[in-house]
Amino acid sequence: MKYLRLLIIISLFGSCSKNIYQVSKNTYHKKAKKLGKSLAKIEQDTIGNRTTKVIESQNFNLRKPNLIVIHHTAQDSCQQTYKTFALERTQVSSHYVICDDGTTTQMLHDLVRGWHAGNGSWGKNTDINSASIGIELDNNGKEPFSYAQINSLIFLLKKLTTKYKIPAQNIVGHSDIAPGRKTDPSALFPWKSLYESGLGIWCDEENLKTVVLPVDFNSTFALKYIGYKTDNIKNAIYAFKLHFNSEEVSNELTEKDKKILFLLMNKI
């Protein structure tokens, strides 16, 4: 009887684990249906003692994302990440997850607001989740990214940037939009490889040898011009170097960093 009870518990636990994704799927469709109904009709409202008129215009579409934020999962496997995003209690999600073997899984529709960025900003945008697509890479933050994974990421980025006309400078890392709070996708992420595939921005290293900085060059303004929040300048510098000069990460700008900043400004 003791062993039978144990088997029943194990069986129930296994079935619950398998049903996590079905529960998540069902809830997704219920929320999508509810959202659709809320868009189908504009409710009349009363302001003061006057009722607002409703005349539906035919000229509209859904809002488009204008930013892509790349993360690493900081977890041990894609399965662990799938589970994290499927459970309601975690209150976290991302639009795509790319595994180490290159497998790409979409977990949210591109036009749905995911919960992946948290507090952050890029340029004048201070509500990153509302304007972005989140892409999670299966990586613990301490290991190189695989060729298959980066290859799948490049394919996905080309598709998304073309479809939504996302500017090159708006392909960023989590650390870029949250300096001092986040460091993913880590110093090991190959931003240069993305640029060589026509994605994102990068400094043409040949130009570093010949560029002459203006006498009045303002590096804080340059960081802000690119998109970084500069309230805490040391955090902004660290995030910048993590992305554009990952071999010399620190919170102090060198002459090389300033030249990189200057060249990047002229690309935007």
CSV table of N, CA and C in Angstrom, one decimal, residues 92-180:
chain,number,residue,atom,x,y,z
A,92,VAL,N,6.7,36.5,-15.8
A,92,VAL,CA,7.8,36.9,-16.7
A,92,VAL,C,7.5,36.1,-18.0
A,93,SER,N,7.9,36.7,-19.1
A,93,SER,CA,7.7,36.1,-20.4
A,93,SER,C,8.6,36.7,-21.5
A,94,SER,N,8.7,36.1,-22.6
A,94,SER,CA,9.5,36.7,-23.7
A,94,SER,C,8.8,36.1,-25.0
A,95,HIS,N,9.0,36.9,-26.1
A,95,HIS,CA,8.4,36.5,-27.3
A,95,HIS,C,9.0,35.2,-28.0
A,96,TYR,N,10.3,35.1,-27.8
A,96,TYR,CA,11.0,34.0,-28.4
A,96,TYR,C,12.1,33.4,-27.5
A,97,VAL,N,12.3,32.1,-27.6
A,97,VAL,CA,13.4,31.5,-26.9
A,97,VAL,C,14.2,30.7,-27.9
A,98,ILE,N,15.5,30.9,-27.9
A,98,ILE,CA,16.4,30.2,-28.9
A,98,ILE,C,17.3,29.3,-28.1
A,99,CYS,N,17.3,28.0,-28.3
A,99,CYS,CA,18.1,27.0,-27.6
A,99,CYS,C,19.5,26.9,-28.1
A,100,ASP,N,20.3,26.2,-27.4
A,100,ASP,CA,21.7,26.1,-27.8
A,100,ASP,C,21.9,25.4,-29.1
A,101,ASP,N,21.0,24.5,-29.4
A,101,ASP,CA,21.0,23.8,-30.7
A,101,ASP,C,20.4,24.5,-31.9
A,102,GLY,N,19.9,25.8,-31.6
A,102,GLY,CA,19.4,26.6,-32.6
A,102,GLY,C,17.9,26.5,-32.7
A,103,THR,N,17.2,25.6,-32.0
A,103,THR,CA,15.8,25.5,-32.0
A,103,THR,C,15.2,26.8,-31.5
A,104,THR,N,14.2,27.4,-32.3
A,104,THR,CA,13.6,28.6,-31.9
A,104,THR,C,12.1,28.4,-31.6
A,105,THR,N,11.7,28.8,-30.4
A,105,THR,CA,10.3,28.7,-29.9
A,105,THR,C,9.7,30.0,-29.7
A,106,GLN,N,8.5,30.2,-30.4
A,106,GLN,CA,7.8,31.5,-30.1
A,106,GLN,C,6.8,31.3,-29.0
A,107,MET,N,6.8,32.2,-28.0
A,107,MET,CA,5.9,32.0,-26.9
A,107,MET,C,4.9,33.1,-26.7
A,108,LEU,N,5.0,34.2,-27.5
A,108,LEU,CA,4.0,35.2,-27.5
A,108,LEU,C,4.0,35.8,-28.9
A,109,HIS,N,2.8,36.2,-29.3
A,109,HIS,CA,2.6,36.9,-30.6
A,109,HIS,C,3.4,38.2,-30.6
A,110,ASP,N,4.0,38.6,-31.7
A,110,ASP,CA,4.9,39.7,-31.8
A,110,ASP,C,4.2,41.0,-31.3
A,111,LEU,N,2.9,41.1,-31.5
A,111,LEU,CA,2.2,42.4,-31.2
A,111,LEU,C,1.6,42.4,-29.8
A,112,VAL,N,1.9,41.3,-29.0
A,112,VAL,CA,1.5,41.3,-27.6
A,112,VAL,C,2.6,41.8,-26.7
A,113,ARG,N,2.2,42.5,-25.7
A,113,ARG,CA,3.2,43.1,-24.8
A,113,ARG,C,3.7,42.1,-23.8
A,114,GLY,N,5.0,41.7,-24.0
A,114,GLY,CA,5.6,40.7,-23.2
A,114,GLY,C,6.2,41.3,-21.9
A,115,TRP,N,6.5,40.5,-20.9
A,115,TRP,CA,7.1,40.9,-19.7
A,115,TRP,C,8.5,40.5,-19.5
A,116,HIS,N,9.4,41.1,-20.3
A,116,HIS,CA,10.8,40.6,-20.3
A,116,HIS,C,11.8,41.7,-19.9
A,117,ALA,N,11.4,43.0,-20.0
A,117,ALA,CA,12.4,44.0,-19.9
A,117,ALA,C,12.5,44.6,-18.5
A,118,GLY,N,11.4,44.7,-17.8
A,118,GLY,CA,11.4,45.4,-16.5
A,118,GLY,C,11.6,46.9,-16.7
A,119,ASN,N,12.1,47.5,-15.6
A,119,ASN,CA,12.4,48.9,-15.6
A,119,ASN,C,13.6,49.2,-16.5
A,120,GLY,N,13.5,50.1,-17.4
A,120,GLY,CA,14.6,50.4,-18.3
A,120,GLY,C,14.2,51.5,-19.3
A,121,SER,N,15.1,51.9,-20.1
A,121,SER,CA,14.8,53.0,-21.1
A,121,SER,C,15.8,52.8,-22.3
A,122,TRP,N,15.4,53.3,-23.4
A,122,TRP,CA,16.3,53.4,-24.6
A,122,TRP,C,15.9,54.7,-25.3
A,123,GLY,N,16.8,55.7,-25.3
A,123,GLY,CA,16.4,57.0,-25.9
A,123,GLY,C,15.3,57.6,-25.0
A,124,LYS,N,14.2,58.0,-25.7
A,124,LYS,CA,13.1,58.6,-25.0
A,124,LYS,C,12.0,57.6,-24.5
A,125,ASN,N,12.3,56.3,-24.9
A,125,ASN,CA,11.3,55.3,-24.5
A,125,ASN,C,11.6,54.8,-23.1
A,126,THR,N,10.6,54.9,-22.3
A,126,THR,CA,10.8,54.5,-20.9
A,126,THR,C,9.8,53.3,-20.5
A,127,ASP,N,9.1,52.8,-21.5
A,127,ASP,CA,8.2,51.7,-21.3
A,127,ASP,C,8.6,50.6,-22.4
A,128,ILE,N,9.8,50.0,-22.1
A,128,ILE,CA,10.4,49.1,-23.1
A,128,ILE,C,9.4,47.9,-23.5
A,129,ASN,N,8.8,47.3,-22.5
A,129,ASN,CA,7.9,46.2,-22.8
A,129,ASN,C,6.8,46.5,-23.8
A,130,SER,N,6.4,47.8,-23.8
A,130,SER,CA,5.3,48.2,-24.7
A,130,SER,C,5.8,48.4,-26.1
A,131,ALA,N,7.1,48.5,-26.3
A,131,ALA,CA,7.6,48.9,-27.7
A,131,ALA,C,8.5,47.8,-28.2
A,132,SER,N,8.7,46.7,-27.5
A,132,SER,CA,9.8,45.8,-27.9
A,132,SER,C,9.3,44.3,-28.1
A,133,ILE,N,10.2,43.6,-28.7
A,133,ILE,CA,10.1,42.1,-28.8
A,133,ILE,C,11.3,41.6,-28.0
A,134,GLY,N,11.0,40.7,-27.1
A,134,GLY,CA,12.1,40.1,-26.3
A,134,GLY,C,12.5,38.7,-26.8
A,135,ILE,N,13.8,38.5,-26.9
A,135,ILE,CA,14.4,37.3,-27.4
A,135,ILE,C,15.3,36.7,-26.3
A,136,GLU,N,15.0,35.5,-25.8
A,136,GLU,CA,15.9,34.9,-24.8
A,136,GLU,C,16.8,33.8,-25.4
A,137,LEU,N,18.0,33.9,-25.1
A,137,LEU,CA,19.0,32.9,-25.6
A,137,LEU,C,19.3,31.9,-24.4
A,138,ASP,N,19.2,30.7,-24.7
A,138,ASP,CA,19.5,29.7,-23.6
A,138,ASP,C,21.0,29.7,-23.3
A,139,ASN,N,21.4,30.4,-22.2
A,139,ASN,CA,22.8,30.5,-21.9
A,139,ASN,C,22.8,31.0,-20.4
A,140,ASN,N,23.8,30.5,-19.7
A,140,ASN,CA,23.9,30.8,-18.3
A,140,ASN,C,24.6,32.1,-18.0
A,141,GLY,N,25.1,32.7,-19.1
A,141,GLY,CA,25.9,34.0,-18.9
A,141,GLY,C,27.4,33.8,-18.7
A,142,LYS,N,27.8,32.6,-18.7
A,142,LYS,CA,29.2,32.3,-18.4
A,142,LYS,C,29.9,31.5,-19.5
A,143,GLU,N,29.1,31.1,-20.6
A,143,GLU,CA,29.6,30.3,-21.6
A,143,GLU,C,29.4,31.0,-23.0
A,144,PRO,N,30.2,30.6,-24.0
A,144,PRO,CA,30.1,31.2,-25.3
A,144,PRO,C,28.7,30.7,-25.9
A,145,PHE,N,28.2,31.5,-26.8
A,145,PHE,CA,27.0,31.2,-27.6
A,145,PHE,C,27.4,30.3,-28.7
A,146,SER,N,26.6,29.3,-29.0
A,146,SER,CA,26.9,28.4,-30.1
A,146,SER,C,26.6,29.0,-31.4
A,147,TYR,N,27.3,28.4,-32.4
A,147,TYR,CA,27.1,28.8,-33.8
A,147,TYR,C,25.6,28.7,-34.2
A,148,ALA,N,25.1,27.5,-33.9
A,148,ALA,CA,23.7,27.2,-34.3
A,148,ALA,C,22.7,28.2,-33.7
A,149,GLN,N,23.0,28.6,-32.4
A,149,GLN,CA,22.1,29.6,-31.7
A,149,GLN,C,22.2,31.0,-32.4
A,150,ILE,N,23.4,31.4,-32.6
A,150,ILE,CA,23.6,32.7,-33.2
A,150,ILE,C,23.0,32.8,-34.7
A,151,ASN,N,23.2,31.6,-35.4
A,151,ASN,CA,22.7,31.6,-36.7
A,151,ASN,C,21.2,31.7,-36.7
A,152,SER,N,20.5,31.0,-35.8
A,152,SER,CA,19.0,31.1,-35.7
A,152,SER,C,18.6,32.5,-35.3
A,153,LEU,N,19.4,33.1,-34.4
A,153,LEU,CA,19.1,34.5,-34.0
A,153,LEU,C,19.2,35.5,-35.1
A,154,ILE,N,20.2,35.3,-36.0
A,154,ILE,CA,20.4,36.2,-37.1
A,154,ILE,C,19.2,36.0,-38.1
A,155,PHE,N,18.8,34.8,-38.3
A,155,PHE,CA,17.6,34.5,-39.2
A,155,PHE,C,16.4,35.2,-38.6
A,156,LEU,N,16.2,35.1,-37.3
A,156,LEU,CA,15.0,35.7,-36.7
A,156,LEU,C,15.0,37.2,-36.7
A,157,LEU,N,16.2,37.8,-36.4
A,157,LEU,CA,16.3,39.2,-36.4
A,157,LEU,C,16.1,39.8,-37.8
A,158,LYS,N,16.6,39.2,-38.9
A,158,LYS,CA,16.4,39.6,-40.2
A,158,LYS,C,14.9,39.6,-40.6
A,159,LYS,N,14.2,38.6,-40.1
A,159,LYS,CA,12.8,38.5,-40.4
A,159,LYS,C,12.0,39.6,-39.6
A,160,LEU,N,12.3,39.8,-38.4
A,160,LEU,CA,11.6,40.8,-37.5
A,160,LEU,C,11.9,42.2,-37.9
A,161,THR,N,13.2,42.5,-38.2
A,161,THR,CA,13.6,43.9,-38.6
A,161,THR,C,13.0,44.3,-39.9
A,162,THR,N,12.9,43.3,-40.8
A,162,THR,CA,12.3,43.6,-42.1
A,162,THR,C,10.8,43.8,-42.0
A,163,LYS,N,10.1,42.9,-41.3
A,163,LYS,CA,8.7,42.9,-41.1
A,163,LYS,C,8.2,44.2,-40.4
A,164,TYR,N,8.9,44.6,-39.4
A,164,TYR,CA,8.5,45.8,-38.6
A,164,TYR,C,9.3,47.0,-38.8
A,165,LYS,N,10.2,47.0,-39.7
A,165,LYS,CA,11.1,48.1,-40.0
A,165,LYS,C,11.8,48.7,-38.8
A,166,ILE,N,12.4,47.8,-38.0
A,166,ILE,CA,13.0,48.2,-36.8
A,166,ILE,C,14.4,48.8,-37.1
A,167,PRO,N,14.8,50.0,-36.6
A,167,PRO,CA,16.1,50.6,-36.9
A,167,PRO,C,17.2,49.8,-36.4
A,168,ALA,N,18.4,49.8,-37.0
A,168,ALA,CA,19.5,49.1,-36.6
A,168,ALA,C,20.0,49.4,-35.2
A,169,GLN,N,19.9,50.6,-34.8
A,169,GLN,CA,20.3,51.0,-33.4
A,169,GLN,C,19.4,50.5,-32.4
A,170,ASN,N,18.2,50.0,-32.8
A,170,ASN,CA,17.2,49.5,-31.8
A,170,ASN,C,17.3,48.0,-31.6
A,171,ILE,N,18.4,47.4,-32.0
A,171,ILE,CA,18.7,46.0,-31.6
A,171,ILE,C,19.6,46.1,-30.5
A,172,VAL,N,19.2,45.8,-29.3
A,172,VAL,CA,20.0,46.1,-28.1
A,172,VAL,C,20.0,44.9,-27.1
A,173,GLY,N,20.8,44.9,-26.1
A,173,GLY,CA,20.9,43.9,-25.1
A,173,GLY,C,20.1,44.4,-23.9
A,174,HIS,N,19.8,43.5,-23.0
A,174,HIS,CA,19.1,43.9,-21.8
A,174,HIS,C,19.9,44.9,-21.0
A,175,SER,N,21.2,44.7,-21.0
A,175,SER,CA,22.1,45.6,-20.2
A,175,SER,C,22.1,47.0,-20.8
A,176,ASP,N,21.8,47.1,-22.1
A,176,ASP,CA,21.8,48.5,-22.7
A,176,ASP,C,20.6,49.3,-22.2
A,177,ILE,N,19.5,48.6,-22.0
A,177,ILE,CA,18.3,49.3,-21.6
A,177,ILE,C,18.1,49.4,-20.1
A,178,ALA,N,19.0,48.7,-19.4
A,178,ALA,CA,18.9,48.7,-17.9
A,178,ALA,C,20.3,48.7,-17.3
A,179,PRO,N,21.1,49.8,-17.6
A,179,PRO,CA,22.5,49.8,-17.1
A,179,PRO,C,22.5,49.8,-15.6
A,180,GLY,N,23.5,49.0,-15.1
A,180,GLY,CA,23.6,48.8,-13.6
A,180,GLY,C,22.7,47.8,-13.0
